Coordinates of N, CA, C and O in Angstrom, one line a residue:
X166 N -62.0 -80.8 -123.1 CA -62.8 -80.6 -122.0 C -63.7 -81.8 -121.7 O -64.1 -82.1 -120.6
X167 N -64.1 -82.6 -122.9 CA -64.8 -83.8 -123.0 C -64.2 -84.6 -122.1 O -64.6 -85.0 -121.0
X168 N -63.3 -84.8 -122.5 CA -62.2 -85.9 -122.0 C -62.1 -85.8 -120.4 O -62.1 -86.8 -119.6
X169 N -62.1 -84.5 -120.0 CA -62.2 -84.2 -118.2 C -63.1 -84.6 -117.6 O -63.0 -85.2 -116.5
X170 N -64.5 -84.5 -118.2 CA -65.9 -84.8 -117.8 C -66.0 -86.5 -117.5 O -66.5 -87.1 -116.6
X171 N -65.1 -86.9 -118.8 CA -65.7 -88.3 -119.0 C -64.9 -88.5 -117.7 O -65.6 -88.6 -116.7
X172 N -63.7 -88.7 -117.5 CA -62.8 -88.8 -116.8 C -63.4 -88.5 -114.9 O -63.1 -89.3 -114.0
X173 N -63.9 -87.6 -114.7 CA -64.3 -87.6 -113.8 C -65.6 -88.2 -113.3 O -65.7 -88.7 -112.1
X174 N -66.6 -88.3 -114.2 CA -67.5 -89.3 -114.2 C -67.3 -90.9 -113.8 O -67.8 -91.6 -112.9
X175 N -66.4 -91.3 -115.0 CA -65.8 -92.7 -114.5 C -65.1 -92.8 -113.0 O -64.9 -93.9 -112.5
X176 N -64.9 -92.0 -112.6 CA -63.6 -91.8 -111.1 C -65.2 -91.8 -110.4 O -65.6 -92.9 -110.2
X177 N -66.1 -91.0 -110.0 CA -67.5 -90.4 -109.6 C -67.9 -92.3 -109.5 O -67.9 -92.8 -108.3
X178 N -68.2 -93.1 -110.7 CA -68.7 -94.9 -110.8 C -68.1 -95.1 -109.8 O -68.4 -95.2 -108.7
X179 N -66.7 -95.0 -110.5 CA -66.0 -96.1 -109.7 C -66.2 -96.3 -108.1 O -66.4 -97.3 -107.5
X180 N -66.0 -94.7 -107.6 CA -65.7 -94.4 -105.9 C -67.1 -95.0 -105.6 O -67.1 -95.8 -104.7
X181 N -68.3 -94.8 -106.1 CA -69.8 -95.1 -105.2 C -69.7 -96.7 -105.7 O -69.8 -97.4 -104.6
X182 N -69.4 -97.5 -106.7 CA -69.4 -98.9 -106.7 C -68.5 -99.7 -105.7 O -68.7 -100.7 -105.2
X183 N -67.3 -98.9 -105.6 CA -66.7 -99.5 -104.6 C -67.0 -99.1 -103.2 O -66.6 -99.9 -102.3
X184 N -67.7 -97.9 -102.7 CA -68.2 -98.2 -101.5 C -69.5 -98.7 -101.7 O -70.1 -98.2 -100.8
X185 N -70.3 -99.4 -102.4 CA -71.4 -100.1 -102.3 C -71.1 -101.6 -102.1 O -71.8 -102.4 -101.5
X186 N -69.9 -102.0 -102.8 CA -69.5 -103.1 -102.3 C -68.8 -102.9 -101.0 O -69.1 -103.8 -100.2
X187 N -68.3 -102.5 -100.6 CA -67.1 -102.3 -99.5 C -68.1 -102.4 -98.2 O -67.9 -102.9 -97.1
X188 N -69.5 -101.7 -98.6 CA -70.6 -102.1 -97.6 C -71.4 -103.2 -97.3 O -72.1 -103.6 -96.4
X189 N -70.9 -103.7 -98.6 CA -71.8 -105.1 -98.4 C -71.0 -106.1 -98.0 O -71.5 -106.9 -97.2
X190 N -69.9 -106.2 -98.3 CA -68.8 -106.9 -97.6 C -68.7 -107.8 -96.5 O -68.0 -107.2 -95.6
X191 N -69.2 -109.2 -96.1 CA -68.8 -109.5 -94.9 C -70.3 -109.4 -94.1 O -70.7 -110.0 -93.0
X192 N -71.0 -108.7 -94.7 CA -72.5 -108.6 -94.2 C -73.2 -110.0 -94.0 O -73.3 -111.0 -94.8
X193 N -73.7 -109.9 -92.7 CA -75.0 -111.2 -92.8 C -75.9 -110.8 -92.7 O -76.3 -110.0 -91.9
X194 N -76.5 -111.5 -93.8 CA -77.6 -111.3 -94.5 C -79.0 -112.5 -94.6 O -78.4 -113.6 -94.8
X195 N -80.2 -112.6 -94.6 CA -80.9 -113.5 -94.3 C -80.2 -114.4 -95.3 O -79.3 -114.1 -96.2
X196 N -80.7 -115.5 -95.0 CA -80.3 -116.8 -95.7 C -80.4 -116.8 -97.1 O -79.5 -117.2 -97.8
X197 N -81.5 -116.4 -97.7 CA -82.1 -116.0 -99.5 C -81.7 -117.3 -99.8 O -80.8 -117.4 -100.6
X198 N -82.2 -118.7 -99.2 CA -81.5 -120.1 -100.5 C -83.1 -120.6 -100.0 O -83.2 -121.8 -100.2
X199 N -84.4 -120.1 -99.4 CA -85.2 -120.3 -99.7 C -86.0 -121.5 -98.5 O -87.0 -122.2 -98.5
X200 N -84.9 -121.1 -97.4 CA -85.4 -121.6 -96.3 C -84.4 -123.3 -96.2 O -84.5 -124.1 -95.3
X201 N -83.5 -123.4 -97.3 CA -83.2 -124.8 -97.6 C -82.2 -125.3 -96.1 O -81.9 -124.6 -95.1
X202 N -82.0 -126.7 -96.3 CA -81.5 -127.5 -95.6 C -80.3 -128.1 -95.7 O -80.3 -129.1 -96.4
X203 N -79.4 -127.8 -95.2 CA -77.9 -128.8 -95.4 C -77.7 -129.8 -94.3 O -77.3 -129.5 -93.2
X204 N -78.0 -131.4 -94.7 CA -77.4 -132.0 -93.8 C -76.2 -132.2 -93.5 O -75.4 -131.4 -93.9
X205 N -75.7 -133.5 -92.7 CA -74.2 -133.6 -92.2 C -73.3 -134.7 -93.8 O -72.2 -135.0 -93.9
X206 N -74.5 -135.1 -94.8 CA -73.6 -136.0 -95.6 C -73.5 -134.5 -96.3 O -72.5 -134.7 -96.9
X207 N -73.9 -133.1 -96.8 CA -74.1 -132.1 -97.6 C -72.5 -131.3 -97.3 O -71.8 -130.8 -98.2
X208 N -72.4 -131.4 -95.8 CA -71.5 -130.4 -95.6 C -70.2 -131.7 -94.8 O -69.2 -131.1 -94.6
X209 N -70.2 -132.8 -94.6 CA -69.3 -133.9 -94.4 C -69.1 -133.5 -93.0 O -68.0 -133.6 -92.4
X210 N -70.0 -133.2 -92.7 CA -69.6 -133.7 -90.9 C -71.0 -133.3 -90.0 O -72.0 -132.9 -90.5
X211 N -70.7 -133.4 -89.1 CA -72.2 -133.4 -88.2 C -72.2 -132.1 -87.5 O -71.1 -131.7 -87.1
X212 N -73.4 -131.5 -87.5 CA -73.9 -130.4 -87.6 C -74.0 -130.0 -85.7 O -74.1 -130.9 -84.8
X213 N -73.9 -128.8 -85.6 CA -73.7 -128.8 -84.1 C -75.2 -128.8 -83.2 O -76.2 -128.8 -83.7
X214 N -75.2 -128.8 -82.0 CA -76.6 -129.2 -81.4 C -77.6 -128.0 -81.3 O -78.8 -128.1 -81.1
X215 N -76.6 -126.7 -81.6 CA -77.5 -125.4 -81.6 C -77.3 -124.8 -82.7 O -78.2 -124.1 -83.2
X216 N -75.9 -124.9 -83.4 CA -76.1 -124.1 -84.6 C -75.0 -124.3 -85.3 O -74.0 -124.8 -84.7
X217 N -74.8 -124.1 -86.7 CA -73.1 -124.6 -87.4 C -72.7 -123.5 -88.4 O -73.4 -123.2 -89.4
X218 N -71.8 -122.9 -88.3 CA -71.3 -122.0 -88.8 C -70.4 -122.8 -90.0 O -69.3 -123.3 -89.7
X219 N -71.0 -122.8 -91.5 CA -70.2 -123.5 -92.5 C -69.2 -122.1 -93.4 O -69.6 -121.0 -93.9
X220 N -68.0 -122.6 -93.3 CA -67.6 -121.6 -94.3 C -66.9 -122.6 -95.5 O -66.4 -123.7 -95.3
X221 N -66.8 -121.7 -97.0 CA -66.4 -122.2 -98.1 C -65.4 -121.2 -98.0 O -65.5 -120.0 -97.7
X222 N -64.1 -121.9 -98.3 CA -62.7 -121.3 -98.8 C -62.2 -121.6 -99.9 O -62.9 -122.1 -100.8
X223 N -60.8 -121.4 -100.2 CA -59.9 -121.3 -101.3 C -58.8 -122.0 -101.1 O -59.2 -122.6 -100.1
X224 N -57.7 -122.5 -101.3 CA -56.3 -122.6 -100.7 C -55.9 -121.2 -100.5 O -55.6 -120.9 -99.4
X225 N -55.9 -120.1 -101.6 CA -55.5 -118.7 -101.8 C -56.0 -117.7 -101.5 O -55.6 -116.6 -101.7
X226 N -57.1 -118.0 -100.8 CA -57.8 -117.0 -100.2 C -57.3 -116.0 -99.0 O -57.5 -116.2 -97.8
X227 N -56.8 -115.0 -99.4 CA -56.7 -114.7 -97.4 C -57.3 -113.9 -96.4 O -56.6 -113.6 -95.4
X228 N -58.3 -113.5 -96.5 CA -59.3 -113.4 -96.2 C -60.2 -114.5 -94.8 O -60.6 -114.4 -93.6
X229 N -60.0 -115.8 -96.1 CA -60.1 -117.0 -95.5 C -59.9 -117.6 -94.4 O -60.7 -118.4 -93.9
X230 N -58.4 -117.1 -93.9 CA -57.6 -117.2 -93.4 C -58.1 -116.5 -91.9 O -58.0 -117.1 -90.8
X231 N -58.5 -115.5 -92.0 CA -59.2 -114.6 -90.9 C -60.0 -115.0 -90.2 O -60.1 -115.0 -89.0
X232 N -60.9 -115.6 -91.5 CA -62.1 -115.9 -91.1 C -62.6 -117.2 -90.8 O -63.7 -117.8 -90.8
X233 N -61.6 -117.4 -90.6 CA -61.6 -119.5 -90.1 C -61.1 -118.9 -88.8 O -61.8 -119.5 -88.0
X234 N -60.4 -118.3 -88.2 CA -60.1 -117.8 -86.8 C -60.7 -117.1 -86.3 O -60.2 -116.8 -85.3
X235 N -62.0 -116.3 -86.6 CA -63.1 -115.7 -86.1 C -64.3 -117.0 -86.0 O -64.9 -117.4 -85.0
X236 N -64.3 -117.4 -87.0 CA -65.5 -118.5 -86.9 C -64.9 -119.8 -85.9 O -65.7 -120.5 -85.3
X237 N -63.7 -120.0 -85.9 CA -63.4 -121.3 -84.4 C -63.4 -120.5 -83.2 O -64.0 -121.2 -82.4
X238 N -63.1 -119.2 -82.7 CA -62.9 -118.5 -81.7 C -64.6 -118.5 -81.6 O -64.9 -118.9 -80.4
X239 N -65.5 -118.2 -82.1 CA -67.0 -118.0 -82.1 C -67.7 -119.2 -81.2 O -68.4 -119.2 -80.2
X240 N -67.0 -120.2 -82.3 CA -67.7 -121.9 -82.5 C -67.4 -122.2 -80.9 O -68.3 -122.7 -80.2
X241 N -66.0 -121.6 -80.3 CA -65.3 -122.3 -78.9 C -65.8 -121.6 -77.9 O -65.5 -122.1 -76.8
X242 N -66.5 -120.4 -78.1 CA -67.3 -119.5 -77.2 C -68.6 -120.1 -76.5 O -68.8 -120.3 -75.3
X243 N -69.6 -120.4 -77.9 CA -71.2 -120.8 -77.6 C -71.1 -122.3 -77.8 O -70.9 -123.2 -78.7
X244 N -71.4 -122.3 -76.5 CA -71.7 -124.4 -76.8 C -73.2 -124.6 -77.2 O -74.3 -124.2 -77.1
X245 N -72.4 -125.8 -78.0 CA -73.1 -126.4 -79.0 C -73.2 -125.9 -80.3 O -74.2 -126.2 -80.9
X246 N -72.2 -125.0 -80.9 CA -72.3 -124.4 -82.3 C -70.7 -125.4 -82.8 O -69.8 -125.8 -82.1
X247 N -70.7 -125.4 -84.0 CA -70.0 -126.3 -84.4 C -69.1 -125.3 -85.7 O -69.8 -124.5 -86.3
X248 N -67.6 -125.2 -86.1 CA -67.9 -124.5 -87.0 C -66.8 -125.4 -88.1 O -65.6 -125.5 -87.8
X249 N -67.3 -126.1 -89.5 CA -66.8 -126.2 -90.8 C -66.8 -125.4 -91.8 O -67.6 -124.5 -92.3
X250 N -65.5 -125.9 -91.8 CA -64.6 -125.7 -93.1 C -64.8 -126.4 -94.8 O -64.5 -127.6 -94.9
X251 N -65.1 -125.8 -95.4 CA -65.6 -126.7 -97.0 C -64.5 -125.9 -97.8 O -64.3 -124.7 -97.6
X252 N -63.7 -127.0 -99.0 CA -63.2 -126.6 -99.7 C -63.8 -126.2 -101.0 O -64.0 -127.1 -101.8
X253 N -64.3 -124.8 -101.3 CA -65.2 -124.7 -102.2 C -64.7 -125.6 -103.7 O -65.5 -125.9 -104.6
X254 N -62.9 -125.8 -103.8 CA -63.1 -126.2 -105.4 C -62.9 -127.6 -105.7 O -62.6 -128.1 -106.8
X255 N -63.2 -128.5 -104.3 CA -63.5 -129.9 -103.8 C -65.1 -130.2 -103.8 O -65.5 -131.3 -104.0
X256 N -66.2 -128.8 -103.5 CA -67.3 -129.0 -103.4 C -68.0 -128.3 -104.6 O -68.9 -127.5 -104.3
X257 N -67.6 -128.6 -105.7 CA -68.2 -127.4 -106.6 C -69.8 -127.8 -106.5 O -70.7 -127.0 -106.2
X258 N -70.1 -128.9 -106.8 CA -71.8 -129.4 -107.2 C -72.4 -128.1 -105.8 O -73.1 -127.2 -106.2
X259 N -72.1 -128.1 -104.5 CA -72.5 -127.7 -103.3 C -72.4 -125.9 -103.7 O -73.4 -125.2 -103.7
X260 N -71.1 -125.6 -103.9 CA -70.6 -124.2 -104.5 C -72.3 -124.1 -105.5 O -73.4 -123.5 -105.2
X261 N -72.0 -124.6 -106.3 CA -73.2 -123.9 -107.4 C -74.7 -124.1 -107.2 O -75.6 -123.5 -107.8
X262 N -74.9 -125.1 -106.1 CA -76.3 -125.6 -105.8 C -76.7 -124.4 -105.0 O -77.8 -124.0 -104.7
X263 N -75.4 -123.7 -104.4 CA -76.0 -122.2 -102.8 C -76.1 -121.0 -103.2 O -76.3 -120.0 -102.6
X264 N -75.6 -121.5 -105.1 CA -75.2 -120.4 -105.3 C -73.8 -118.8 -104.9 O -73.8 -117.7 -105.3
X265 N -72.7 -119.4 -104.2 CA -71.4 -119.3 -104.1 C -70.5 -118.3 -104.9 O -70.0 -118.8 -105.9
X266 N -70.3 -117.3 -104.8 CA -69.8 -116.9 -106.3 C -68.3 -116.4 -105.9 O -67.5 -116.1 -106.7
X267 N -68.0 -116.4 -104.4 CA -66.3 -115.6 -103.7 C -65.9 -116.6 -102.6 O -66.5 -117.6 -102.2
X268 N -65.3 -116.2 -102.3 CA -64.4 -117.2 -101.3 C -64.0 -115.7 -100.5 O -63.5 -114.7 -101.1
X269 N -64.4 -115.8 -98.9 CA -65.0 -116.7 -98.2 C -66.6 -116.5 -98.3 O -67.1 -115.4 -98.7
X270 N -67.2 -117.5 -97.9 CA -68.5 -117.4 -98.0 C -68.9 -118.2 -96.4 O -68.5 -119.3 -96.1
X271 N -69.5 -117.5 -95.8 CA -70.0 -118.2 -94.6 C -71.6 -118.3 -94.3 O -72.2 -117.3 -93.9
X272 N -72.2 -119.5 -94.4 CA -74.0 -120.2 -93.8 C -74.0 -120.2 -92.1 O -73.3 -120.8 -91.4
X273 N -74.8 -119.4 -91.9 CA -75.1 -119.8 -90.3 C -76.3 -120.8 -90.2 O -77.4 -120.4 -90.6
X274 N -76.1 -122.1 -89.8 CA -77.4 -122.8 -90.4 C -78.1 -123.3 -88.4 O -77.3 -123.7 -87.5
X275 N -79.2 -123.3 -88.3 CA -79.8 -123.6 -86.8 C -79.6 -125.2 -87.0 O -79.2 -125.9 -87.9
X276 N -80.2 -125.4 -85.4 CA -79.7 -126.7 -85.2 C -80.1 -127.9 -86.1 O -79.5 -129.0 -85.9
X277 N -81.0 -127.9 -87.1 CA -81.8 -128.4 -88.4 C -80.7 -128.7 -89.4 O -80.4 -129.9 -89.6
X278 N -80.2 -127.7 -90.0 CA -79.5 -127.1 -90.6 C -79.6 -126.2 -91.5 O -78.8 -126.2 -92.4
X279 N -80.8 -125.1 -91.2 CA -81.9 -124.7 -92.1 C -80.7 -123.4 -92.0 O -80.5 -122.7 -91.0
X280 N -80.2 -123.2 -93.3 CA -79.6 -121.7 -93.5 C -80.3 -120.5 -93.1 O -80.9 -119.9 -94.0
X281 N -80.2 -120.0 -92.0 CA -80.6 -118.4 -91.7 C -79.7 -117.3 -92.1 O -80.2 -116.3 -92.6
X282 N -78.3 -117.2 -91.9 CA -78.2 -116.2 -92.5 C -76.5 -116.3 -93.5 O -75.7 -117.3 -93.7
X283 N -76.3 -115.4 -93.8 CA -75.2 -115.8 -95.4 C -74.3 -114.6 -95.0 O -74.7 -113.6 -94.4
X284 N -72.8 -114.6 -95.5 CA -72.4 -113.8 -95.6 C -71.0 -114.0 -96.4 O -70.1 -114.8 -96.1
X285 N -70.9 -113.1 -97.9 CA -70.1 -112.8 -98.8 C -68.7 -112.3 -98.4 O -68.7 -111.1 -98.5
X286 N -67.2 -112.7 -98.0 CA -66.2 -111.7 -97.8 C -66.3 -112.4 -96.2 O -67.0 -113.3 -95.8
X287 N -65.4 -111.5 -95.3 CA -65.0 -111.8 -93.7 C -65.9 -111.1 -93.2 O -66.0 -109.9 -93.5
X288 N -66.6 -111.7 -92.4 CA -67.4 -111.1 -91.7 C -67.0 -111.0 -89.9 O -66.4 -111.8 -89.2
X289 N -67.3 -110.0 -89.4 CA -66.8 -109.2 -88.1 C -67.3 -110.6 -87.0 O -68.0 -111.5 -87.2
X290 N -66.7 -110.2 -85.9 CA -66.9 -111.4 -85.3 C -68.4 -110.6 -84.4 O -69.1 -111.5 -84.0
X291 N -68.7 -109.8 -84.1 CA -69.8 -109.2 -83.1 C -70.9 -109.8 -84.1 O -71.7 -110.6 -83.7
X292 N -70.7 -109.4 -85.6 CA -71.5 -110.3 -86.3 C -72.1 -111.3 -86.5 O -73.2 -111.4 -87.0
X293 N -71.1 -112.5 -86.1 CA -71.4 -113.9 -86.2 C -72.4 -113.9 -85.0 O -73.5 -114.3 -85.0
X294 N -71.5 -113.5 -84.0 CA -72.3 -113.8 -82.5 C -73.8 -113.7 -82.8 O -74.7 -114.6 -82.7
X295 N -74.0 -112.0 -83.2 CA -75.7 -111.8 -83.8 C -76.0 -112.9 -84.3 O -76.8 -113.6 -83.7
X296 N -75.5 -113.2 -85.5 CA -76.4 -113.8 -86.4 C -76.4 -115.7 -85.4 O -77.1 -116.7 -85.8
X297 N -75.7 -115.6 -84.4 CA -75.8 -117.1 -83.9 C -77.1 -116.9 -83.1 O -77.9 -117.8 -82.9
X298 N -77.2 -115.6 -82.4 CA -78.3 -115.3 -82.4 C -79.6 -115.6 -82.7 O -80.6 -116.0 -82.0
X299 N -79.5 -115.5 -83.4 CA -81.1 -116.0 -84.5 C -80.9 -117.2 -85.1 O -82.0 -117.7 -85.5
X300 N -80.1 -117.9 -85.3 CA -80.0 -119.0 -85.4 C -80.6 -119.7 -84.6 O -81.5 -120.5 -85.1
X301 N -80.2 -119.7 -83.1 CA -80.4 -120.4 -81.8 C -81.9 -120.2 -81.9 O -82.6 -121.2 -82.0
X302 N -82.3 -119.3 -81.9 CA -83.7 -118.6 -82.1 C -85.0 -119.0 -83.0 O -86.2 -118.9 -82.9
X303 N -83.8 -119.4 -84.2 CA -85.0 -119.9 -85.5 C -86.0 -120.7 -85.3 O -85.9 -121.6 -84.5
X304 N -87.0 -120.5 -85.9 CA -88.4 -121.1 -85.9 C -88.1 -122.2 -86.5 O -88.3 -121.7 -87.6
X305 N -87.8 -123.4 -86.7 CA -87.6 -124.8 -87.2 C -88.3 -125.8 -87.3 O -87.8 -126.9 -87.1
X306 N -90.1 -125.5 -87.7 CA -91.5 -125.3 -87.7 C -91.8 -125.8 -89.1 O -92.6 -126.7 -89.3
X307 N -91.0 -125.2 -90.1 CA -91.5 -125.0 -91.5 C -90.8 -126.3 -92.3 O -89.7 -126.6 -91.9
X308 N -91.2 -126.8 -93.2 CA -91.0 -128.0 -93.9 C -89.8 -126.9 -95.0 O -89.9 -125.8 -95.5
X309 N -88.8 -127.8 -95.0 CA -87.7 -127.6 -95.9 C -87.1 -129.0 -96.4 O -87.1 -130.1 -96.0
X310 N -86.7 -128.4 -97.6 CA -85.8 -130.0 -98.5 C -84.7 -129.8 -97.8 O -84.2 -128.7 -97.6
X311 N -83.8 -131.5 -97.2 CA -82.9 -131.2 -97.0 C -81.8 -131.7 -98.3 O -82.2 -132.5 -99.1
X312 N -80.8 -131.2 -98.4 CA -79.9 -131.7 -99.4 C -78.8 -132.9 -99.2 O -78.1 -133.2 -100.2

């Protein structure tokens, strides 16, 4: 009867850990790197005039794959947003400096390049729009290191 308990318990983890990630998933989320700065030599190309949507990929990712066709369809909508592509295992120093830990990982950074908002996994495209949102919007006021 032990054995049932445990058994159902572990099944009980499992289902709430996987819908706690399955919620977090693809979420944008404030920026959390501390207000920092990515210029155009950081991310290898020039940053857009209102906002730049950087994503880090994989070769293997497919996911990735989605979400490079949600973030150009985005980028081709709002003028002046720009959107790169970083190969995260070409950029590792950049991967570990933002902190990076999955592929895809996408920075919404304002016209500065000041990271506002982050998102782990594919994120929805109504999403991006929001979060270009506040980008366009950001207060770009405050002193930041750029990298």
């Amino acid at each position: 009867m032990t054995g049932l308990w445990v058994a159902l318990a572990t099944l009980a983890l499992g289902l709430a850990a996987g819908l706690v990630w399955r919620s977090r998933n693809g979420r944008l989320r404030e920026g959390g790197d501390g207000g920092m700065r990515l210029g155009e030599a950081a991310i290898g190309a020039p940053l857009g005039e209102r906002a730049t949507l950087v994503q880090f990929s994989t070769a293997f990712c497919q996911p990735c794959r989605a979400t490079r066709r949600i973030l150009h369809e985005v980028a081709s909508m709002v003028p002046g947003v720009r959107h790169v592509e970083i190969d995260a295992e070409s950029r590792l120093d950049l991967v570990r400096s933002l902190g990076i830990t999955r592929t895809p990982t996408v920075l919404v950074l304002d016209e500065s390049g000041t990271v506002v908002k982050r998102a782990s996994g594919q994120p929805r495209k109504a999403d991006v729009i929001t979060a270009l949102g506040a980008a366009v919007s950001h207060n770009t006021s405050h002193n930041s290191d750029e990298m």
